[in-house]
Coordinates of C-alpha atoms in Angstrom, one line a residue:
Chain A
M1282 CA -12.4 100.5 -240.6
S1283 CA -15.3 98.1 -240.4
K1284 CA -18.8 99.2 -240.9
L1285 CA -21.9 97.2 -240.4
F1286 CA -25.4 98.3 -241.0
Y1287 CA -26.5 96.4 -237.9
P1288 CA -24.5 93.7 -236.2
Y1289 CA -27.6 91.9 -235.0
K1290 CA -30.7 90.5 -236.5
R1291 CA -33.2 93.2 -237.3
I1292 CA -36.8 93.0 -238.4
E1293 CA -37.3 93.1 -242.1
G1294 CA -41.0 92.9 -242.4
D1295 CA -43.3 95.9 -242.5
L1296 CA -44.1 97.9 -239.4
V1297 CA -47.3 99.8 -240.1
L1298 CA -48.4 102.8 -237.9
T1299 CA -51.9 103.9 -238.3
V1300 CA -53.7 106.8 -236.6
M1301 CA -57.0 105.4 -235.7
S1302 CA -58.7 108.4 -234.2
V1303 CA -58.2 112.1 -233.5
D1304 CA -60.0 114.5 -231.3
I1305 CA -59.5 118.2 -230.8
D1306 CA -60.3 119.6 -227.3
E1307 CA -62.1 116.4 -226.6
K1308 CA -64.5 116.9 -229.6
D1309 CA -64.6 115.5 -233.1
P1310 CA -62.4 117.6 -235.5
A1311 CA -64.2 119.9 -237.9
P1312 CA -63.3 119.6 -240.7
E1313 CA -62.6 115.9 -240.4
V1314 CA -58.8 115.2 -240.4
L1315 CA -58.7 111.4 -241.0
T1316 CA -60.0 111.5 -244.6
A1317 CA -59.1 108.7 -247.0
E1318 CA -56.5 110.9 -248.7
A1319 CA -55.0 111.9 -245.3
I1320 CA -54.7 108.3 -244.3
E1321 CA -53.1 107.3 -247.6
Q1322 CA -50.6 110.2 -247.4
R1323 CA -50.1 109.7 -243.6
Q1324 CA -50.8 113.4 -243.0
I1325 CA -53.1 115.0 -240.5
T1326 CA -54.0 118.7 -241.1
L1327 CA -54.8 120.5 -237.9
W1328 CA -54.2 124.2 -238.9
D1329 CA -57.6 124.7 -240.6
Q1330 CA -59.9 123.6 -237.8
E1331 CA -63.1 125.7 -237.6
K1332 CA -62.3 126.2 -233.9
T1333 CA -59.2 128.3 -234.5
K1334 CA -58.0 128.5 -230.9
W1335 CA -58.0 124.9 -230.1
K1336 CA -55.5 123.7 -227.4
T1337 CA -55.2 120.0 -227.3
V1338 CA -55.1 117.2 -229.9
R1339 CA -55.5 113.5 -228.8
L1340 CA -54.6 110.7 -231.1
R1341 CA -54.9 106.9 -230.8
A1342 CA -52.2 105.2 -232.7
E1343 CA -52.0 101.5 -233.6
L1344 CA -48.9 99.6 -234.7
L1345 CA -49.0 96.4 -236.6
G1346 CA -45.8 94.3 -237.0
P1347 CA -44.9 91.1 -238.9
T1348 CA -46.3 88.6 -236.5
E1349 CA -44.4 85.5 -237.5
E1350 CA -41.0 87.2 -237.9
L1351 CA -41.4 88.8 -234.5
R1352 CA -42.3 85.5 -232.9
R1353 CA -39.1 84.0 -234.3
H1354 CA -36.8 86.9 -233.3
P1355 CA -34.3 86.2 -230.6
A1356 CA -35.6 89.1 -228.5
G1357 CA -39.1 87.5 -228.7
E1358 CA -41.5 88.6 -226.0
S1359 CA -39.1 91.3 -224.8
I1360 CA -39.7 93.4 -227.9
T1361 CA -41.3 96.7 -227.0
A1362 CA -42.9 99.5 -229.1
T1363 CA -42.3 103.2 -228.7
L1364 CA -44.1 106.0 -230.3
I1365 CA -41.8 108.9 -231.1
I1366 CA -43.0 112.5 -231.6
R1367 CA -40.5 115.0 -233.1
C1368 CA -40.9 118.6 -234.0
T1369 CA -38.0 120.5 -235.5
S1370 CA -39.4 123.9 -234.9
T1371 CA -39.9 123.5 -231.1
W1372 CA -37.2 120.9 -230.5
E1373 CA -39.7 118.5 -229.0
R1374 CA -38.7 114.9 -228.9
R1375 CA -41.1 112.8 -226.9
A1376 CA -41.3 109.0 -226.4
V1377 CA -44.5 107.2 -225.5
A1378 CA -44.5 103.5 -224.6
M1379 CA -47.1 101.6 -226.6
Q1380 CA -49.2 98.8 -225.0
K1381 CA -49.2 95.3 -226.5
V1382 CA -52.7 94.2 -227.5
N1383 CA -53.5 90.7 -226.3
G1384 CA -54.1 88.4 -229.3
P1385 CA -52.5 86.5 -232.1
D1386 CA -51.2 89.6 -234.0
A1387 CA -48.2 91.7 -233.2
K1388 CA -50.1 94.8 -232.4
W1389 CA -49.6 97.7 -230.0
V1390 CA -51.6 100.8 -229.3
A1391 CA -51.0 104.2 -227.6
D1392 CA -53.0 107.2 -226.8
V1393 CA -51.2 110.5 -226.9
E1394 CA -52.2 114.0 -226.0
L1395 CA -50.3 116.9 -227.5
Q1396 CA -50.6 120.5 -226.5
R1397 CA -50.6 123.0 -229.3
D1398 CA -48.4 125.3 -227.3
D1399 CA -45.6 122.8 -227.5
F1400 CA -45.5 122.5 -231.3
F1401 CA -45.2 124.6 -234.5
G1402 CA -45.3 123.7 -238.1
T1403 CA -45.0 120.0 -238.9
T1404 CA -44.5 117.3 -236.3
F1405 CA -43.5 113.8 -237.1
L1406 CA -45.0 110.7 -235.5
S1407 CA -43.3 107.4 -236.0
A1408 CA -42.9 104.1 -234.0
S1409 CA -40.0 101.9 -233.4
L1410 CA -39.6 98.3 -232.1
S1411 CA -36.7 97.6 -229.9
G1412 CA -35.5 94.8 -227.7
P1413 CA -32.7 93.4 -225.7
I1414 CA -29.7 92.0 -227.7
V1415 CA -27.0 90.2 -225.7
D1416 CA -28.3 91.7 -222.4
V1417 CA -28.4 95.3 -223.7
N1418 CA -31.8 96.8 -223.8
G1419 CA -33.1 99.3 -226.3
R1420 CA -31.6 97.9 -229.5
P1421 CA -33.6 99.3 -232.4
L1422 CA -35.1 96.6 -234.6
C1423 CA -37.2 98.4 -237.1
S1424 CA -39.2 101.6 -237.6
S1425 CA -42.4 102.6 -239.2
E1426 CA -43.0 105.3 -241.8
A1427 CA -43.7 108.6 -240.2
W1428 CA -47.0 110.5 -240.1
R1429 CA -47.0 114.2 -240.5
L1430 CA -49.1 116.3 -238.2
H1431 CA -49.4 119.8 -239.6
F1432 CA -50.0 122.1 -236.7
D1433 CA -49.5 125.0 -239.1
Q1434 CA -49.8 125.4 -242.9
P1435 CA -46.6 123.9 -244.3
A1436 CA -44.3 125.8 -246.5
I1437 CA -43.3 124.3 -249.8
D1438 CA -41.8 120.9 -248.9
S1439 CA -38.1 121.4 -249.0
K1440 CA -37.5 118.0 -250.6
T1441 CA -40.1 117.8 -253.2
G1442 CA -41.4 121.4 -253.7
A1443 CA -45.0 121.8 -254.5
I1444 CA -45.3 118.2 -255.5
A1445 CA -47.3 115.3 -254.1
V1446 CA -45.4 112.0 -253.7
K1447 CA -46.9 108.6 -254.4
W1448 CA -45.6 105.1 -254.5
A1449 CA -46.8 102.8 -257.3
D1450 CA -45.8 99.5 -258.9
F1451 CA -45.1 101.0 -262.4
S1452 CA -45.2 97.7 -264.3
N1453 CA -48.6 96.7 -262.8
D1454 CA -50.3 100.1 -262.5
D1455 CA -53.5 101.0 -264.3
R1456 CA -52.0 104.3 -265.3
L1457 CA -50.5 103.5 -268.7
F1458 CA -48.0 106.3 -268.6
L1459 CA -46.4 104.7 -265.6
K1460 CA -46.1 101.3 -267.4
E1461 CA -44.0 103.1 -270.0
Y1462 CA -41.4 104.0 -267.3
A1463 CA -41.4 100.6 -265.5
N1464 CA -37.6 100.5 -265.7
E1465 CA -37.2 103.9 -264.0
P1466 CA -37.0 104.4 -260.3
F1467 CA -39.2 107.5 -260.4
F1468 CA -41.3 109.7 -262.7
A1469 CA -42.3 113.3 -262.1
D1470 CA -45.6 114.0 -263.7
F1471 CA -46.2 117.7 -264.6
E1472 CA -48.7 117.1 -267.3
S1473 CA -51.7 116.3 -265.0
G1474 CA -53.5 118.9 -263.0
S1475 CA -51.2 118.9 -260.0
P1476 CA -47.6 117.8 -260.1
T1477 CA -46.9 114.3 -258.7
L1478 CA -43.7 112.4 -258.1
Y1479 CA -44.3 108.7 -258.6
L1480 CA -41.8 106.4 -256.9
N1481 CA -41.5 102.9 -258.3
K1482 CA -41.9 100.0 -255.9
G1483 CA -42.3 97.3 -258.5
G1484 CA -39.9 94.9 -260.3
V1485 CA -36.3 95.5 -259.5
F1486 CA -37.2 98.5 -257.4
D1487 CA -39.3 96.5 -254.8
R1488 CA -36.8 97.4 -252.1
L1489 CA -36.9 101.1 -253.0
P1490 CA -39.5 101.9 -250.2
T1491 CA -37.1 100.4 -247.7
L1492 CA -34.4 102.9 -248.9
L1493 CA -36.5 106.0 -249.3
T1494 CA -39.4 106.0 -246.8
D1495 CA -39.3 108.5 -244.0
R1496 CA -38.4 106.8 -240.8
P1497 CA -35.7 107.2 -238.2
R1498 CA -32.4 106.0 -239.6
K1499 CA -28.8 105.8 -238.5
G1500 CA -25.3 105.0 -239.8
A1501 CA -24.8 103.6 -243.2
D1502 CA -28.6 103.2 -243.6
L1503 CA -28.9 106.9 -243.3
V1504 CA -26.0 107.6 -245.6
V1505 CA -27.4 105.6 -248.5
H1506 CA -30.9 106.9 -247.9
N1507 CA -29.8 110.5 -248.0
A1508 CA -27.6 110.0 -251.1
E1509 CA -30.5 108.6 -253.1
R1510 CA -33.0 111.0 -251.7
V1511 CA -30.9 114.0 -252.6
G1512 CA -30.4 112.8 -256.1
I1513 CA -34.1 112.4 -256.7
A1514 CA -34.9 115.7 -255.0
R1515 CA -32.4 117.6 -257.1
A1516 CA -33.7 116.2 -260.3
V1517 CA -37.3 116.9 -259.4
W1518 CA -36.6 120.5 -258.2
L1519 CA -34.7 121.3 -261.4
A1520 CA -37.5 120.0 -263.5
M1521 CA -40.1 121.9 -261.5
L1522 CA -38.1 125.1 -261.8
H1523 CA -37.7 124.7 -265.6
A1524 CA -41.4 123.9 -266.0
S1525 CA -42.3 126.9 -263.9
I1526 CA -40.0 129.3 -265.8
A1527 CA -41.6 128.1 -269.0
G1528 CA -45.0 129.0 -267.5
I1529 CA -44.2 132.7 -267.1
R1530 CA -46.7 134.7 -269.1
K1531 CA -46.5 137.9 -271.1
S1532 CA -49.6 139.2 -272.8
E1533 CA -48.0 141.7 -275.0
E1534 CA -44.6 142.8 -276.2
N1535 CA -44.3 145.7 -273.8
A1536 CA -46.2 144.3 -270.9
E1537 CA -44.7 143.2 -267.7
P1538 CA -44.2 139.4 -267.3
D1539 CA -46.8 137.7 -265.2
W1540 CA -46.9 134.7 -262.9
P1541 CA -47.8 131.4 -264.5
E1542 CA -51.4 130.4 -264.7
S1543 CA -50.7 127.3 -262.7
E1544 CA -50.8 127.7 -258.9
W1545 CA -48.0 125.3 -258.2
Q1546 CA -45.7 126.9 -260.8
T1547 CA -46.3 130.3 -259.2
R1548 CA -45.5 128.9 -255.8
V1549 CA -42.2 127.4 -257.0
L1550 CA -41.2 130.7 -258.7
K1551 CA -42.1 132.8 -255.7
S1552 CA -40.2 130.6 -253.5
V1553 CA -37.0 130.3 -255.6
L1554 CA -36.6 133.3 -257.8
P1555 CA -36.1 136.0 -255.1
R1556 CA -33.2 134.0 -253.8
I1557 CA -31.6 133.4 -257.2
F1558 CA -31.8 137.1 -258.1
N1559 CA -31.7 138.6 -254.6
Q1560 CA -34.7 140.7 -255.4
E1561 CA -38.3 141.1 -254.3
P1562 CA -40.6 138.5 -256.1
V1563 CA -41.9 140.8 -258.8
E1564 CA -38.5 142.1 -259.7
A1565 CA -37.1 138.6 -259.7
L1566 CA -39.8 137.5 -262.0
K1567 CA -38.8 140.2 -264.5
S1568 CA -35.2 139.2 -264.2
A1569 CA -36.1 135.5 -264.7
Y1570 CA -38.0 136.3 -267.9
E1571 CA -35.1 138.3 -269.3
D1572 CA -32.6 135.6 -268.4
W1573 CA -34.9 133.1 -270.1
H1574 CA -35.5 135.0 -273.3
M1575 CA -32.3 136.9 -273.7
G1576 CA -29.7 135.5 -271.4
G1577 CA -29.8 131.8 -272.4
V1578 CA -31.0 130.9 -268.9
R1579 CA -27.4 131.1 -267.7
V1580 CA -28.2 132.9 -264.4
I1581 CA -31.1 130.6 -263.6
E1582 CA -29.0 127.5 -264.4
S1583 CA -26.0 128.4 -262.5
R1584 CA -27.5 130.1 -259.4
G1585 CA -30.6 127.9 -259.5
Q1586 CA -28.5 124.8 -258.8
V1587 CA -26.9 126.4 -255.8
E1588 CA -30.3 127.5 -254.5
I1589 CA -31.8 124.1 -255.0
N1590 CA -28.8 122.5 -253.2
K1591 CA -29.5 124.7 -250.3
R1592 CA -33.2 123.9 -250.3
I1593 CA -32.7 120.2 -250.3
Q1594 CA -29.8 120.5 -247.8
A1595 CA -27.5 118.6 -250.2
T1596 CA -24.3 120.0 -248.6
R1597 CA -25.4 119.1 -245.1
W1598 CA -26.1 115.5 -246.1
L1599 CA -22.9 115.3 -248.0
K1600 CA -21.0 116.5 -245.0
G1601 CA -22.7 113.8 -242.9
T1602 CA -21.8 111.2 -245.4
L1603 CA -18.2 112.2 -245.5
A1604 CA -18.0 112.3 -241.7
Y1605 CA -19.3 108.7 -241.7
F1606 CA -16.2 107.6 -243.6
R1607 CA -13.7 109.3 -241.3
D1608 CA -10.9 107.0 -240.2
D1609 CA -11.4 107.6 -236.5
A1610 CA -15.0 106.4 -236.4
P1611 CA -15.6 103.6 -233.9
S1612 CA -15.3 100.2 -235.6
E1613 CA -17.1 98.1 -233.1
V1614 CA -20.7 98.2 -231.9
I1615 CA -21.2 99.9 -228.5
Chain B
M123 CA -44.8 148.6 -220.3
T124 CA -42.0 147.2 -222.5
E125 CA -44.0 145.4 -225.1
L126 CA -42.6 142.3 -226.7
K127 CA -42.7 142.6 -230.5
L128 CA -41.5 140.6 -233.5
L129 CA -39.0 141.8 -236.1
R130 CA -38.8 140.2 -239.5
Q131 CA -35.6 138.9 -241.2
A132 CA -36.0 141.7 -243.7
A133 CA -34.6 144.1 -241.1
K134 CA -31.2 142.6 -241.8
E135 CA -31.1 144.5 -245.1
K136 CA -31.3 147.8 -243.2
L137 CA -28.4 147.2 -240.9
H138 CA -24.8 148.1 -241.8
E139 CA -21.5 147.3 -240.4
E140 CA -21.6 150.2 -237.9
F141 CA -24.6 148.5 -236.2
Y142 CA -22.6 145.3 -235.6
R143 CA -19.8 147.4 -234.1
G144 CA -22.2 149.1 -231.7
E145 CA -22.1 152.4 -233.4
G146 CA -24.9 154.7 -234.3
A147 CA -28.4 155.1 -233.0
D148 CA -31.1 152.4 -232.9
P149 CA -31.8 151.3 -236.4
D150 CA -34.9 152.4 -238.3
V151 CA -36.6 149.1 -238.7
G152 CA -40.1 150.1 -237.8
D153 CA -41.6 148.8 -241.0
C154 CA -40.3 145.4 -240.2
L155 CA -42.0 145.1 -236.9
D156 CA -44.9 142.8 -236.2
V157 CA -47.2 142.6 -233.2
F158 CA -46.7 139.8 -230.6
H159 CA -49.9 138.9 -228.8
R160 CA -50.8 136.1 -226.4
D161 CA -54.6 135.5 -226.3
G162 CA -55.0 139.1 -227.5
Q163 CA -52.8 140.6 -224.9
S164 CA -49.3 142.1 -225.1
V165 CA -46.5 140.5 -223.2
D166 CA -44.2 142.6 -221.1
F167 CA -40.5 141.8 -221.4
G168 CA -39.5 144.3 -218.6
P169 CA -38.4 141.6 -216.2
L170 CA -36.0 140.2 -218.8
E171 CA -34.6 143.7 -219.4
E172 CA -34.0 144.0 -215.6
V173 CA -32.2 140.6 -215.6
I174 CA -30.0 141.6 -218.6
N175 CA -29.1 145.0 -216.9
E176 CA -28.1 143.2 -213.8
C177 CA -26.0 140.8 -215.8
L178 CA -24.2 143.7 -217.5
R179 CA -23.8 145.4 -214.1
R180 CA -22.0 142.5 -212.6
K181 CA -18.3 141.8 -213.0
W182 CA -17.4 138.7 -214.9
P183 CA -13.9 137.3 -215.7
R184 CA -15.1 137.3 -219.3
P185 CA -18.5 137.7 -221.0
S186 CA -19.0 134.0 -221.6
A187 CA -18.8 133.4 -217.9
S188 CA -22.1 135.1 -217.5
D189 CA -24.0 132.4 -219.4
Q190 CA -24.2 130.2 -216.4
W191 CA -25.9 132.9 -214.3
L192 CA -28.0 134.4 -217.0
A193 CA -29.6 131.4 -218.8
P194 CA -31.9 130.2 -216.0
R195 CA -32.8 133.8 -215.1
L196 CA -33.5 134.7 -218.7
H197 CA -35.8 131.6 -219.0
A198 CA -37.6 132.4 -215.8
S199 CA -38.2 136.1 -216.6
L200 CA -39.2 135.7 -220.3
R201 CA -41.9 133.1 -220.0
L202 CA -42.9 131.6 -223.3
T203 CA -44.4 128.5 -224.7
R204 CA -42.2 126.5 -227.1
R205 CA -44.5 127.5 -229.9
E206 CA -44.0 131.2 -229.2
A207 CA -40.2 130.7 -228.7
S208 CA -39.9 129.0 -232.1
D209 CA -40.7 132.2 -233.8
N210 CA -37.3 133.6 -234.7
R211 CA -38.8 137.1 -235.2
L212 CA -39.1 137.4 -231.4
W213 CA -35.4 136.8 -230.8
I214 CA -34.4 139.1 -233.7
F215 CA -36.5 141.9 -232.1
L216 CA -34.9 141.5 -228.7
A217 CA -31.3 141.3 -230.1
V218 CA -31.6 144.2 -232.6
L219 CA -33.5 146.6 -230.5
P220 CA -33.8 146.5 -226.7
L221 CA -31.0 144.1 -225.9
R222 CA -28.5 145.1 -228.5
K223 CA -26.1 146.3 -225.9
Y224 CA -26.0 142.9 -224.3
V225 CA -25.4 141.1 -227.6
L226 CA -22.5 143.3 -228.5
W227 CA -21.0 142.9 -225.1
R228 CA -21.4 139.1 -225.0
F229 CA -20.3 138.6 -228.6
P230 CA -17.9 141.4 -229.6
G231 CA -16.3 139.4 -232.4
K232 CA -12.6 139.1 -233.2
T233 CA -12.3 142.5 -234.6
G234 CA -14.9 144.4 -232.6
T235 CA -17.7 143.5 -235.0
A236 CA -20.4 141.1 -233.9
D237 CA -21.6 138.4 -236.2
V238 CA -24.9 138.6 -238.0
S239 CA -25.8 135.2 -236.7
N240 CA -25.8 136.6 -233.1
F241 CA -28.8 138.7 -234.1
F242 CA -30.5 136.8 -236.9
G243 CA -29.2 133.2 -236.5
S244 CA -30.9 130.0 -235.6
K245 CA -31.8 128.9 -232.0
G246 CA -28.3 127.6 -231.3
E247 CA -26.5 130.6 -232.8
H248 CA -28.7 133.5 -231.6
A249 CA -27.1 135.4 -228.7
I250 CA -30.3 135.3 -226.6
A251 CA -32.3 132.4 -228.0
R252 CA -29.4 130.0 -227.3
L253 CA -29.7 130.7 -223.6
W254 CA -33.5 130.4 -223.5
W255 CA -33.5 127.1 -225.5
G256 CA -30.5 125.7 -223.5
A257 CA -32.4 126.3 -220.3
E258 CA -35.6 124.9 -221.8
L259 CA -33.9 121.6 -222.7
T260 CA -32.0 121.2 -219.5
R261 CA -34.4 122.3 -216.8
N262 CA -35.7 119.4 -214.7
G263 CA -39.1 120.3 -213.3
A264 CA -38.6 123.5 -211.4
S265 CA -34.8 123.0 -211.1
Y266 CA -32.3 124.8 -213.3
S267 CA -29.3 123.1 -211.7
A268 CA -28.5 121.2 -214.9
T269 CA -28.9 124.4 -216.9
E270 CA -26.2 126.2 -214.7
K271 CA -23.9 123.2 -215.2
F272 CA -24.6 123.1 -219.0
F273 CA -23.5 126.7 -219.5
S274 CA -20.5 126.5 -217.2
N275 CA -18.3 125.8 -220.3
T276 CA -19.4 127.3 -223.6
D277 CA -17.8 124.5 -225.6
I278 CA -20.5 122.2 -224.3
P279 CA -23.6 124.1 -225.5
N280 CA -21.9 125.1 -228.7
S281 CA -21.6 121.4 -229.6
W282 CA -24.5 119.8 -228.0
L283 CA -27.4 122.2 -228.2
H284 CA -27.9 121.6 -232.0
T285 CA -28.3 117.9 -231.7
N286 CA -31.4 115.8 -232.0
L287 CA -30.4 113.6 -229.2
F288 CA -30.3 116.6 -226.8
R289 CA -34.0 117.2 -227.4
H290 CA -34.8 114.0 -225.5
R291 CA -34.9 115.4 -221.9
P292 CA -33.6 112.4 -220.0
T293 CA -30.7 112.2 -222.4
A294 CA -30.0 116.0 -222.1
L295 CA -29.9 115.7 -218.3
A296 CA -27.8 112.6 -218.3
C297 CA -25.4 114.2 -220.8
V298 CA -25.0 117.3 -218.7
K299 CA -24.2 115.2 -215.6
F300 CA -21.9 112.9 -217.5
I301 CA -19.9 115.4 -219.6
Y302 CA -18.6 117.2 -216.6
E303 CA -17.8 114.0 -214.7
L304 CA -15.7 112.7 -217.6
K305 CA -12.0 113.0 -216.8
V306 CA -9.1 111.6 -218.8
E307 CA -5.7 112.6 -217.7
G308 CA -3.9 115.1 -219.9
I309 CA -7.0 115.8 -222.1
A310 CA -8.9 119.1 -221.9
L311 CA -12.7 119.0 -221.4
G312 CA -13.1 120.5 -224.9
D313 CA -11.3 117.7 -226.6
L314 CA -12.9 115.1 -224.3
H315 CA -16.5 116.0 -225.2
R316 CA -15.8 116.3 -228.9
D317 CA -14.5 112.8 -229.1
F318 CA -17.3 111.6 -226.8
F319 CA -19.9 113.3 -228.9
K320 CA -18.8 111.5 -232.0
A321 CA -18.8 108.1 -230.3
F322 CA -22.2 108.7 -228.7
N323 CA -23.7 109.8 -231.9
S324 CA -22.4 106.6 -233.6
A325 CA -23.7 104.5 -230.7
L326 CA -27.2 105.8 -231.3
T327 CA -27.2 103.6 -234.4
T328 CA -27.7 100.6 -232.2
N329 CA -29.2 102.2 -229.1
L330 CA -32.7 103.8 -229.1
I331 CA -32.8 106.4 -226.3
D332 CA -36.5 106.9 -226.8
A333 CA -37.1 103.2 -225.8
L334 CA -34.8 103.4 -222.8
A335 CA -36.5 106.5 -221.3
V336 CA -40.0 107.5 -222.2
S337 CA -41.3 111.0 -221.7
M338 CA -43.2 112.4 -218.7
P339 CA -46.8 113.1 -219.6
A340 CA -47.4 116.8 -220.4
E341 CA -48.8 118.9 -217.6
A342 CA -50.8 121.5 -219.4
E343 CA -52.2 123.3 -216.4
R344 CA -48.9 123.7 -214.7
A345 CA -47.4 124.9 -218.0
H346 CA -50.1 127.4 -218.4
D347 CA -49.8 128.6 -214.8
W348 CA -46.1 129.2 -215.4
L349 CA -46.9 131.8 -218.1
I350 CA -48.8 134.0 -215.8
P351 CA -46.6 134.5 -212.7
A352 CA -47.7 136.5 -209.6
A353 CA -46.9 140.2 -209.9
D354 CA -44.0 140.1 -207.4
L355 CA -42.6 136.7 -208.5
Y356 CA -40.0 138.3 -210.7
K357 CA -38.5 140.2 -207.8
K358 CA -37.7 136.8 -206.1
N359 CA -36.1 135.4 -209.2
I360 CA -33.9 138.1 -210.6
G361 CA -30.8 139.9 -209.5
G362 CA -29.7 137.5 -206.8
D363 CA -27.2 134.7 -206.5
N364 CA -29.8 132.1 -205.7
P365 CA -31.1 130.4 -208.9
P366 CA -34.7 131.0 -209.8
E367 CA -37.3 128.3 -209.9
G368 CA -38.6 127.0 -213.2
P369 CA -42.1 125.7 -214.1
N370 CA -43.7 123.6 -211.4
E371 CA -43.7 120.4 -213.5
S372 CA -42.8 116.9 -212.4
P373 CA -39.1 116.2 -212.7
V374 CA -37.8 113.4 -214.9
N375 CA -37.7 110.1 -213.2
P376 CA -34.1 109.7 -211.9
A377 CA -34.2 106.0 -212.9
D378 CA -34.6 107.1 -216.5
I379 CA -31.7 109.5 -216.3
E380 CA -29.6 106.7 -214.8
L381 CA -30.5 104.3 -217.7
I382 CA -29.1 106.9 -220.2
H383 CA -26.2 107.5 -217.9
Q384 CA -25.3 103.8 -218.0
L385 CA -25.4 104.0 -221.8
L386 CA -23.0 107.0 -221.7
L387 CA -20.6 105.1 -219.4
R388 CA -20.6 102.2 -221.8
V389 CA -19.9 104.5 -224.7
S390 CA -17.1 106.3 -222.9
K391 CA -15.3 103.0 -222.1
K392 CA -15.0 102.3 -225.9
T393 CA -14.2 105.9 -226.9
N394 CA -10.8 106.7 -228.3
F395 CA -10.0 110.0 -226.6
K396 CA -7.3 112.0 -228.3
K397 CA -5.3 115.0 -227.1
R398 CA -5.2 117.7 -229.7
D399 CA -2.2 120.0 -230.2
K400 CA -4.3 123.1 -230.0
T401 CA -7.7 123.3 -228.4
K402 CA -9.6 126.4 -229.2
S403 CA -10.4 128.2 -225.9
S404 CA -14.0 128.8 -225.2
E405 CA -13.0 132.1 -223.6
T406 CA -11.6 133.6 -226.8
E407 CA -13.8 132.2 -229.5
D408 CA -17.4 131.0 -229.3
E409 CA -17.3 128.9 -232.3
T410 CA -20.4 126.9 -233.1
V411 CA -19.6 123.3 -233.9
V412 CA -22.4 121.5 -235.6
G413 CA -22.3 117.8 -234.8
N414 CA -23.9 115.1 -236.8
L415 CA -27.6 115.4 -236.4
R416 CA -29.5 112.4 -235.1

């Protein structure tokens, strides 16, 4: 068995996709969707528009590639850019050819119009460069990180729960608590107002973004990505669950337990406990409190791990990984 | 009017084994029902009910053989947007309540007990949703010819419907055309397509189908017109042997389908097809095979 990530020269530099403008039914969105925070997180929220029955969203997307590297690549001028729109809920998978912008930079643009009737939940927008390699067109060379278009209010993120995810160079960050963990690949902060998962892109982890960022992946690249992602997601989910359990309140000895004061802890518990205990949320909260105070947390620990594995789809990714190493997999590039 | 409604997953807790065996009266799940509205109006699923009744009236060599006839007619008579169709509650309602008889007939189970997934499962597992989504992914403009072909052997939708690659319409159409053209002496279609699927899935590591064939621009007005058919249009679509017409949208460029077809040919030449000692018959067991997702 011989496995190669890619048997041809790919593009290693950054491919940056930016949504430059958005309009809703040919008008400016209200509220504004391209806020500074939205651009930083690559998320566009559409579900809370004042005009609730809007029908069409139009986006202008710009793609910027590593100019020098692209100029030197064997595929050269034949390299093309494709904008890919995927929605898991409605099984949409659309491809839009991007137009090269004349000028010194490796830049492409595309205008895309999406009908609300074709999408539900969260839709992913990413771009890929491809080109001919040895007379075969369409060889993928690199992909951008994905933008999330939230057509509807998202449920708790299955990978990270109620937690925001941010990249930072821990060793050079102004936040002192991150400097303390400069030798760690990630740090989950539950002490600040809202929980945040910090991923380290500094020092020996400078290639971690390449491994973890959301972009289309295949083969061994996908296998390694999923293994690391699942490991981090499991650790973070367990930590959130424990922190949330600890937040359960009980005002008096004989009173019923109450949800944590923190909104994110309540969301985590409401999402997970009913499945752990197979009860309605309020009953599950009581059971969780009893297990915590009188049961040594045994039920939560044992069933909680199974529930978390389901949530992060750990078994599915493991199956995919194992299938990748099957003996009858093709050993040459097609 | 037969009003389309939504039934929540919670209804599952109220159903017992006798329900899945087809025994007992309609279940008491009224408190799990939600309203379905489109622009403030109810939607009538009466034409779908007529299509299902006609399907049950006809004689088939086996229930799975009806998929080929039913899928396009189901899609043409229950006209939904993808957004509406993505709501699993809609399919649960249809399967548990008005169309339960069809589900039990089509998926009787090995021991006379249908599986829960036929009523509550995902798009590819649900007895009725799988037909609608299979038709939605394989229609080409107003033509359902690829849909009929797709459902002519249940091994094919069971394996391919779940996959990300099948959501790319030129690829879906090229696959349907190719899978049934593929012939290797001594190897059954079921074994052929399983080996081919693995090889094609691997080949997508180094072939970007989205770059090979971009999507047709959305035609919002035509899609909207499709939702509101003329009053007598259903009579022309249902009950007969002639396939119905789908949404009046532009078909996929044949050149794009051909580009993907060429990729499939290239893959097949390098695929190691193996004959298995025992191939599960699609007529006796509709097993869902979940391929690697791309």
